[in-house]
Coordinates of C-alpha atoms and ligand atoms in Angstrom, one line a residue:
X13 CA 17.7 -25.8 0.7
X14 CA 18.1 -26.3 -3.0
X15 CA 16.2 -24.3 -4.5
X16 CA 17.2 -20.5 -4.3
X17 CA 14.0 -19.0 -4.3
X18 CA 11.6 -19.1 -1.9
X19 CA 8.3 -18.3 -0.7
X20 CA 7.9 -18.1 3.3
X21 CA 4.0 -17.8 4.7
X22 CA 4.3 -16.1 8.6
X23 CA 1.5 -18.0 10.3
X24 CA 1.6 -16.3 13.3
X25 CA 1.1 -13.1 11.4
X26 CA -1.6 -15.0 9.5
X27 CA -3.3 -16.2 13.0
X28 CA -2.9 -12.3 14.2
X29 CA -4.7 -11.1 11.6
X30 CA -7.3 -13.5 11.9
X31 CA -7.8 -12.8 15.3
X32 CA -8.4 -8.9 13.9
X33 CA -10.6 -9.8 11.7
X34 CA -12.9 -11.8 14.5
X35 CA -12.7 -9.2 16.5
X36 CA -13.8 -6.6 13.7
X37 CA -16.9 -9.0 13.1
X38 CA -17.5 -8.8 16.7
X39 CA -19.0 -12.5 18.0
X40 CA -20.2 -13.3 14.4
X41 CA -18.6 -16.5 12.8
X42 CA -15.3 -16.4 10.7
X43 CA -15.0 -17.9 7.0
X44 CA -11.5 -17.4 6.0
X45 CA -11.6 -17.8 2.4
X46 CA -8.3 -20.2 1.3
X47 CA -9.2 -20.5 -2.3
X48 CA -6.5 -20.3 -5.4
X49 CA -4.0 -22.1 -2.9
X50 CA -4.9 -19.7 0.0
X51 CA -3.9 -16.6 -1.9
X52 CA -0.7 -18.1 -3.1
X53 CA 0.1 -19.3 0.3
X54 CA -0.1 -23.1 0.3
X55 CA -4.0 -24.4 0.3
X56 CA -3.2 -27.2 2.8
X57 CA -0.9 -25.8 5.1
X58 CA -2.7 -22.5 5.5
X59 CA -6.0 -24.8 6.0
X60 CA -4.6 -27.2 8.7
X61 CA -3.0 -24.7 11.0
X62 CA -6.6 -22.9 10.8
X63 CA -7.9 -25.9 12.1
X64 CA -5.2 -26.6 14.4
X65 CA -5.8 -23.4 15.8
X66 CA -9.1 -22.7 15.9
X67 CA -9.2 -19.6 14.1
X68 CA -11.9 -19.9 11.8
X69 CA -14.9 -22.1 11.6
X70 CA -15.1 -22.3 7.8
X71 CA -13.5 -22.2 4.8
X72 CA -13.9 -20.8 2.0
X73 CA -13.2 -22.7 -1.6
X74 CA -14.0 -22.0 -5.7
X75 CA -13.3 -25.1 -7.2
X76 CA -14.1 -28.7 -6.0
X77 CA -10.2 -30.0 -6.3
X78 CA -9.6 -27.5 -3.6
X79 CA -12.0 -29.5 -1.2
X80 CA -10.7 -32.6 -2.5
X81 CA -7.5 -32.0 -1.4
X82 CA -8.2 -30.5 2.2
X83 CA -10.3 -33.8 2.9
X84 CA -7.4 -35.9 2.0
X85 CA -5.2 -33.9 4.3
X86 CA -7.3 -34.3 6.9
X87 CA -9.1 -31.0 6.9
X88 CA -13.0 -31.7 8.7
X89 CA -13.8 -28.2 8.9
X90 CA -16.8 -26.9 6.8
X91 CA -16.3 -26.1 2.9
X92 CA -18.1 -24.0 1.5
X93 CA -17.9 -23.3 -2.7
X94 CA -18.2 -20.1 -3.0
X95 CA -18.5 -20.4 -6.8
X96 CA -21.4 -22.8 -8.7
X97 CA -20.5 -26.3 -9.5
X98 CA -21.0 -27.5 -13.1
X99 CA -23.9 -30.4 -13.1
X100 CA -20.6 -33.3 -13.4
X101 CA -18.9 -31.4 -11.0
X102 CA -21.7 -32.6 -7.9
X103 CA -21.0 -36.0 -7.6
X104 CA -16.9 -35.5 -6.7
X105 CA -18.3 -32.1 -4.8
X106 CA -21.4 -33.6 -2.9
X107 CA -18.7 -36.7 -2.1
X108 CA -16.4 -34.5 -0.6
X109 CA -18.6 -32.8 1.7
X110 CA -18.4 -29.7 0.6
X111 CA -21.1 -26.9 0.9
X112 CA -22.6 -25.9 -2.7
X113 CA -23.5 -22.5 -3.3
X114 CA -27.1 -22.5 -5.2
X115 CA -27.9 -19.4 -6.9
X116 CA -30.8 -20.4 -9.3
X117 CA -33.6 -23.5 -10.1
X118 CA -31.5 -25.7 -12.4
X119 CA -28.8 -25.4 -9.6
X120 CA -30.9 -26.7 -7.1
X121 CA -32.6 -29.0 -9.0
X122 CA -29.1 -30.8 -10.1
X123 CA -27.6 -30.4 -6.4
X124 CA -31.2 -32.3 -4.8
X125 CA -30.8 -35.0 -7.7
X126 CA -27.2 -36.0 -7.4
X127 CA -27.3 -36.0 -3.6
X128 CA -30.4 -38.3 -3.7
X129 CA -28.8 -40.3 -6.2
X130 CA -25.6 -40.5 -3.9
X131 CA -28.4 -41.2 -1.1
X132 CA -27.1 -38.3 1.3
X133 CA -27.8 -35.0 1.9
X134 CA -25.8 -31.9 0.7
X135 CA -25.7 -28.5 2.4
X136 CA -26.3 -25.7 0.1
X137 CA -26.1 -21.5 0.9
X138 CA -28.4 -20.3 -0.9
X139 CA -26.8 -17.3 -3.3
X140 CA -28.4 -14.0 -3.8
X141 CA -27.2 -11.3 -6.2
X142 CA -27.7 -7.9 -4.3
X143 CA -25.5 -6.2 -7.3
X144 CA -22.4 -7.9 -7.9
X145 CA -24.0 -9.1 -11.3
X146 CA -22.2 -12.4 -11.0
X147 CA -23.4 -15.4 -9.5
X148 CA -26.7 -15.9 -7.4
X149 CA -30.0 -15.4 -7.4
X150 CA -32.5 -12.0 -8.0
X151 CA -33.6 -10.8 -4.9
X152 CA -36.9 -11.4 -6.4
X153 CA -36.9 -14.3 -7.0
X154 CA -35.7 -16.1 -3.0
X155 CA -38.7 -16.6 -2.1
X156 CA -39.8 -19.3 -4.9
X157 CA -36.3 -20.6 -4.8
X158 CA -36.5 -21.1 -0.7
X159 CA -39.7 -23.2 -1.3
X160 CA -38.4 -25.2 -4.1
X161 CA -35.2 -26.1 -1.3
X162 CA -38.0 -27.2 1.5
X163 CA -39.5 -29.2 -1.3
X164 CA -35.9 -30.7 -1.6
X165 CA -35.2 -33.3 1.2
X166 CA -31.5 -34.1 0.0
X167 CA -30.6 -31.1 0.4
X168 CA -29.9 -28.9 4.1
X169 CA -30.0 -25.2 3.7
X170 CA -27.6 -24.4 5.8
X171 CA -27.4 -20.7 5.0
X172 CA -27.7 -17.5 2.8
X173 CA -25.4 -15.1 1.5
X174 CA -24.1 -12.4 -1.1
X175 CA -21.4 -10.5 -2.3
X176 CA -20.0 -7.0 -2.0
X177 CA -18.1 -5.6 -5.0
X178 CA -17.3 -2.4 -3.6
X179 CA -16.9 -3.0 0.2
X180 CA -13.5 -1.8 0.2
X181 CA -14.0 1.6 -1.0
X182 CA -15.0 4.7 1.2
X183 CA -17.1 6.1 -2.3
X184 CA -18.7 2.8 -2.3
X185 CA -20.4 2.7 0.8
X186 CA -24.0 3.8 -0.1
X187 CA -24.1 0.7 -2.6
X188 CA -23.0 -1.1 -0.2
X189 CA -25.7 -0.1 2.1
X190 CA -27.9 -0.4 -0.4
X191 CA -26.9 -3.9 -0.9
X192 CA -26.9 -4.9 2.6
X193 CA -30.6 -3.5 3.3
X194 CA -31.6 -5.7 -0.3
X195 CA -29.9 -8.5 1.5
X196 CA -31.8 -7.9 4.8
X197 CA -34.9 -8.4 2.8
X198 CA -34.2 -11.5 1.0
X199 CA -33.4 -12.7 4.0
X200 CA -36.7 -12.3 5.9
X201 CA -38.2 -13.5 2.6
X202 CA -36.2 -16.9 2.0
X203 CA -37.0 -17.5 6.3
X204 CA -40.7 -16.9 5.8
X205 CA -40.4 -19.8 3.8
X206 CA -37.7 -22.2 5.4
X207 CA -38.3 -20.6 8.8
X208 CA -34.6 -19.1 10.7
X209 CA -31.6 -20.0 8.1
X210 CA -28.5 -20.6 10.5
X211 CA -25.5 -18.6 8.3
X212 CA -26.3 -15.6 7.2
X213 CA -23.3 -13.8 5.6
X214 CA -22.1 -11.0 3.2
X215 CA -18.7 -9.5 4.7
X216 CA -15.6 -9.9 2.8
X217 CA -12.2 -8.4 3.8
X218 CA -13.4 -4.8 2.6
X219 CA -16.7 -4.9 4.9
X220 CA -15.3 -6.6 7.5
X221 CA -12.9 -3.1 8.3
X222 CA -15.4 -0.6 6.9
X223 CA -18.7 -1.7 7.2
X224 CA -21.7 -2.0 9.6
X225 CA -22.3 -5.6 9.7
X226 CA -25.6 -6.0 10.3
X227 CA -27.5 -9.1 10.5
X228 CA -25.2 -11.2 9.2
X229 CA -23.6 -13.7 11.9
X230 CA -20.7 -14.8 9.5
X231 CA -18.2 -12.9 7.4
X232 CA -15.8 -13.9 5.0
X233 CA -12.7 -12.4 5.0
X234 CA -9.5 -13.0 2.4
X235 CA -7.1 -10.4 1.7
X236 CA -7.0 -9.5 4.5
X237 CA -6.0 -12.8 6.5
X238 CA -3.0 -12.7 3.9
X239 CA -2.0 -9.0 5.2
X240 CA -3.2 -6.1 3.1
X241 CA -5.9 -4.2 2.6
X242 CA -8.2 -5.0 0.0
X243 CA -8.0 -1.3 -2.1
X244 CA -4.3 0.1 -1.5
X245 CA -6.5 3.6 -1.4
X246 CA -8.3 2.8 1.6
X247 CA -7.3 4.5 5.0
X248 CA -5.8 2.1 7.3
X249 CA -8.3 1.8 10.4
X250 CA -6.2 -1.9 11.9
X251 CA -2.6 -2.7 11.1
X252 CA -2.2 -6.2 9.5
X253 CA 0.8 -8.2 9.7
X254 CA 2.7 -9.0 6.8
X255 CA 2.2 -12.7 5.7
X256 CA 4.3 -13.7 2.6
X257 CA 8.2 -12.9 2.5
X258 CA 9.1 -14.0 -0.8
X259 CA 13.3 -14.5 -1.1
X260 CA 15.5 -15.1 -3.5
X261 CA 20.0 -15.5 -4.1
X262 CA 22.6 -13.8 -5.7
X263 CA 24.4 -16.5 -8.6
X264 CA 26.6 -14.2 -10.1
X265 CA 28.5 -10.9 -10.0
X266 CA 30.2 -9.0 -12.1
X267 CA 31.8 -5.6 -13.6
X268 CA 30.3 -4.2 -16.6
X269 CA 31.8 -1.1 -18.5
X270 CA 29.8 2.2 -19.4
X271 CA 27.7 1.8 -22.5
X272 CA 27.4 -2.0 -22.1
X273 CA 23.7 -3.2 -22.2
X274 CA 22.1 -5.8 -19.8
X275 CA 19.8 -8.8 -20.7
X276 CA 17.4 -9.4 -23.6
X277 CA 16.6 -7.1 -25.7
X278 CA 19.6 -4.7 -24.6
X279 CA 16.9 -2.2 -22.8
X280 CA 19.5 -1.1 -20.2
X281 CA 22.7 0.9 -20.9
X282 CA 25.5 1.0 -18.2
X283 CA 25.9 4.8 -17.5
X284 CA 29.1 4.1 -15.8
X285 CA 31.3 1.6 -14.7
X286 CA 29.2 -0.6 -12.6
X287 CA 28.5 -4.0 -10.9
X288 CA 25.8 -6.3 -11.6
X289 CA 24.5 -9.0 -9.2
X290 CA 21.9 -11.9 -11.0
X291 CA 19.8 -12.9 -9.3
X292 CA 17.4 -16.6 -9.7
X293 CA 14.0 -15.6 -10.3
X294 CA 12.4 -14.6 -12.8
X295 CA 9.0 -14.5 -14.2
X296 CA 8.7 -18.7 -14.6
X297 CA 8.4 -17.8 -10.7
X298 CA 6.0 -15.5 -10.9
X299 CA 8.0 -12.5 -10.4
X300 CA 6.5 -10.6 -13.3
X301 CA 8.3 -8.9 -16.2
X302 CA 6.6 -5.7 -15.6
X303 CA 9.7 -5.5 -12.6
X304 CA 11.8 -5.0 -15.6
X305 CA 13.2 -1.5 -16.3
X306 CA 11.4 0.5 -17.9
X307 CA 10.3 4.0 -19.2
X308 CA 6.8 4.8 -17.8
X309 CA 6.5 2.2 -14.8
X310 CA 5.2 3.6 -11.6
X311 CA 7.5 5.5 -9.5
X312 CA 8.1 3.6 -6.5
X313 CA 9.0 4.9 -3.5
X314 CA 13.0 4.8 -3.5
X315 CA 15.4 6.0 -6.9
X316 CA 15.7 3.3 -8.8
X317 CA 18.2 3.2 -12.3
X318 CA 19.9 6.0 -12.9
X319 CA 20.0 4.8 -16.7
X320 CA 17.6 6.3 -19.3
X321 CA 16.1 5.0 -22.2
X322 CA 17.5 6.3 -25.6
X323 CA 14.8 8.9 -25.8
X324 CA 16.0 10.1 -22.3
X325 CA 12.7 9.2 -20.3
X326 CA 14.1 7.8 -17.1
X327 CA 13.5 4.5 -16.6
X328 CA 12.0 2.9 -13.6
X329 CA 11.4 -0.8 -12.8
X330 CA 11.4 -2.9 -9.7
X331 CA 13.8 -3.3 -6.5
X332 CA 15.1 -6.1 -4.5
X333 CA 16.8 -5.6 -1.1
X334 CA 19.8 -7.5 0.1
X335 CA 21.6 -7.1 3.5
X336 CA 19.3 -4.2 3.9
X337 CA 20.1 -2.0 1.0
X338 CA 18.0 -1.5 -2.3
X339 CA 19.4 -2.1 -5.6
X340 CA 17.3 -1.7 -8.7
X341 CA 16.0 -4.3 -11.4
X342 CA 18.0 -3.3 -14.4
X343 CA 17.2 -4.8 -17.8
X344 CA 14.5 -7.2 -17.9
X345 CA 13.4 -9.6 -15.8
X346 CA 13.9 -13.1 -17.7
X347 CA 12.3 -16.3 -17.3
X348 CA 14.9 -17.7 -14.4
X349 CA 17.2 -14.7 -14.0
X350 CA 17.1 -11.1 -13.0
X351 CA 20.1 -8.7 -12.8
X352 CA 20.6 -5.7 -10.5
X353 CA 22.8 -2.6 -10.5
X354 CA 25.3 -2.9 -7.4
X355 CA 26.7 0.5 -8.2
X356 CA 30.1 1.3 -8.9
X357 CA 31.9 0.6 -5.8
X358 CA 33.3 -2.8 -5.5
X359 CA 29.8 -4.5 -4.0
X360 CA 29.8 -6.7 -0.1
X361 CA 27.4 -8.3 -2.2
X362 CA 28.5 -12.5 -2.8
X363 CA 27.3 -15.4 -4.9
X364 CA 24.6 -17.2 -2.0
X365 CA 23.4 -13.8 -0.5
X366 CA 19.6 -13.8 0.5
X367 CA 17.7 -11.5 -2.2
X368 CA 14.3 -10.1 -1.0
X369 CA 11.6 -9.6 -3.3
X370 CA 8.7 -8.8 -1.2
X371 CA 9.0 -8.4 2.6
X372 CA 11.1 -6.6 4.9
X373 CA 15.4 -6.5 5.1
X374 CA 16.8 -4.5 8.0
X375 CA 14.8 -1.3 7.9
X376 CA 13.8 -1.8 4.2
X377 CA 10.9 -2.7 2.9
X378 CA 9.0 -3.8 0.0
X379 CA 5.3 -4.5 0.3
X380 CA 3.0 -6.6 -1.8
X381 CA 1.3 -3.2 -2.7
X382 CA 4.8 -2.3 -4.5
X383 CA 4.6 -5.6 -6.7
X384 CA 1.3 -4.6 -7.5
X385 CA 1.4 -0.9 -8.2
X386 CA 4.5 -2.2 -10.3
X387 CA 2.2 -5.0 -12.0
X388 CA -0.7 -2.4 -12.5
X389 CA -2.8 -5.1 -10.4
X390 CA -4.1 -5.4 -7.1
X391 CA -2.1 -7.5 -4.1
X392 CA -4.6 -10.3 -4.5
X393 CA -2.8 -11.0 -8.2
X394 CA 1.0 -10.8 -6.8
X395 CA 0.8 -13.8 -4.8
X396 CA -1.8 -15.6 -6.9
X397 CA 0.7 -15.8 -9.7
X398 CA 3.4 -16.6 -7.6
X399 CA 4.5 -19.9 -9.2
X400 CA 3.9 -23.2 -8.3
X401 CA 8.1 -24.3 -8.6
X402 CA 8.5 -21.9 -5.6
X403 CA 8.5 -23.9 -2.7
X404 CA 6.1 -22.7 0.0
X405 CA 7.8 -22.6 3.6
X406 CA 5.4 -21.7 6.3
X407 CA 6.5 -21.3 9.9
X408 CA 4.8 -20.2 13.2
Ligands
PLP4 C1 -12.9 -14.3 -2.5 C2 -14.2 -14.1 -1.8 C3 -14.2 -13.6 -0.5 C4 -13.0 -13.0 0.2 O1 -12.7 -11.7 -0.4 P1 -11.6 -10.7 0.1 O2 -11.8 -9.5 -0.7 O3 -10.3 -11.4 -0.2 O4 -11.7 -10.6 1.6 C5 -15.4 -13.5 0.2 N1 -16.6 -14.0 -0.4 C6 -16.6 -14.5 -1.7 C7 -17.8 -15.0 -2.3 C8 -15.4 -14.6 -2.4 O5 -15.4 -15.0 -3.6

């Protein structure tokens, strides 16, 4: 175990909440989307246990190096892109076996070349914008794209899909309706044409636990494989299982005297006697610097320094559990190293400990939605930028 910090990926729980999201989409097909290393989580590990287990059909991908690497691990399950791929991006995609997303003429007409060129023929979803004002084509515009892909024998439409920016709020849902019924239209337009398209698909994590899904017979889920919700706002309606436990060791303790600062910058001021416990992580891990103590971070939900700044705000900053007790980020957080306050009384606390960052220690415990509320970000972020020296240790 060399190196101190680590990041360990609950497969089970991953599985569990899998199986809530298939039974959520009730018969229809599951995507689980493992793009940007599966959250965070380890691309190829998250991917072959999926397909080890049966737990999806699909997966989902946004860059082509992604599907690279899942072939050459062994991974056969469908790929599908959800992003488009540059015109010298299709040979390596189309190669690969990977399902392009097609959202417009010149995308089609590059996908149907290089495939012929390669002499196969590539699956495509065909992309409609319903409102996400991204990628994808206008709603208007299926119909004449549907018969340019039957006039496009390397190519396979294998299905049809769009996106839902605001699935996951309750204030959303009439757009998302909206959206939905646009969808449903396109739909029967781009099959009047290409006659029944097998995938049809719009649900990510947010409509997957609030929405009425339709006609769609696949969904797509993310966030919510990974265990949270997409919006921290909405309301519960399934538990999830935390996924990620992200853990870290004491290096060094020691006393400090009253009015002694702590780390760069000197933003911390010992208001008494006190022990401090460093910690190694830091933000070259990904543990950001917004953990620092501060004046003006978000309260979180336990007291954290007792120090103030020197225009007496109070300052506030992030929290890291060992042997079940919470001790507060005091100073800031430095590239490899982050100190907390033990408190005055001569700390259990030793050089090897097991810090937590994110995940549970005895009854405490910090969620990803801490991180992010601390971060100002959303949980997606946390264990995106969760950094690539960190090894990955995935069990279940
Ligand atoms: C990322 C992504 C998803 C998954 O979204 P979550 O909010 O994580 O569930 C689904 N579809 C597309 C097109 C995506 O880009």
């Amino acid at each position: 175990m060399p190196t101190p910090t680590r990041f360990q990926v609950d497969l089970d729980a991953l599985h569990a909440n899998l199986a809530t999201a298939r039974e959520l989409a009730g018969g229809r097909r599951v995507l689980a989307a493992v793009k940007a290393n599966a959250y965070g989580h380890g691309l190829v590990p998250v991917a072959l246990s999926i397909q080890e287990r049966g737990s999806a059909e699909w997966l989902g991908i946004a860059v082509t190096e992604e599907g690279r690497q899942l072939r050459a691990a062994g991974v056969t399950l469908p790929l599908l892109k959800f992003t488009p791929t540059l015109p010298d991006d299709l040979p390596e995609a189309i190669d690969a076996g990977i399902t392009l997303s097609v959202g417009d003429e010149d995308a089609i007409l590059a996908a149907r070349a290089t495939a012929a060129e390669a002499g196969r023929v590539a699956d495509v979803h065909l992309a409609v914008d319903t409102g996400m004002r991204r990628v994808g084509a206008e709603p208007s515009d299926v119909e004449r794209l549907a018969a340019l892909l039957a006039a496009s024998p390397s190519l396979r439409v294998g299905g049809i899909f769009t996106h839902l920016p605001i699935s996951d709020v309750v204030t959303g849902a009439e757009f998302t309706r909206a959206q939905l019924a646009t969808f449903d239209d396109a739909v029967a337009a781009a099959e009047s044409v290409l006659g029944p398209i097998e995938l049809v698909h719009a649900a990510n994590s947010g409509a997957v636990l609030g929405h009425d899904l339709g006609r769609t017979n696949m969904v797509r889920p993310g966030i919510m494989i990974y265990g949270s919700y997409p919006d921290v706002a909405t309301v519960p309606t399934r538990p999830l299982r935390d996924v990620g436990r992200w853990t870290s060791r004491v290096t060094f303790v020691k006393r400090i005297c009253a009015g002694e600062t702590v780390g760069y910058g000197r933003t911390w001021t010992a208001p008494a006697d006190t022990w401090i416990a460093t910690v190694a992580v830091g933000y070259g891990d990904g543990y950001s610097r917004l953990n620092s103590s501060r004046a003006g971070a978000p309260a979180p939900p336990e007291p954290l320094s007792t120090a103030a700044s020197p225009d007496g705000t109070p300052q506030r900053g992030g929290r890291m559990l060992i042997d079940g007790r919470s001790y507060p980020v005091v100073g800031r957080v430095c590239m490899d190293q982050t100190m907390l306050d033990l408190g005055p009384e001569p700390p259990s606390v030793r050089v090897g400990d097991e810090v937590v960052l994110m995940g549970t220690s005895g009854s405490e415990r910090i969620g990803v939605e801490e991180l992010a509320a601390l971060m100002g970000t959303i949980t997606y972020e946390v264990t995106c930028l969760i950094a690539d020296r960190v090894p990955r240790d995935l069990r279940g």
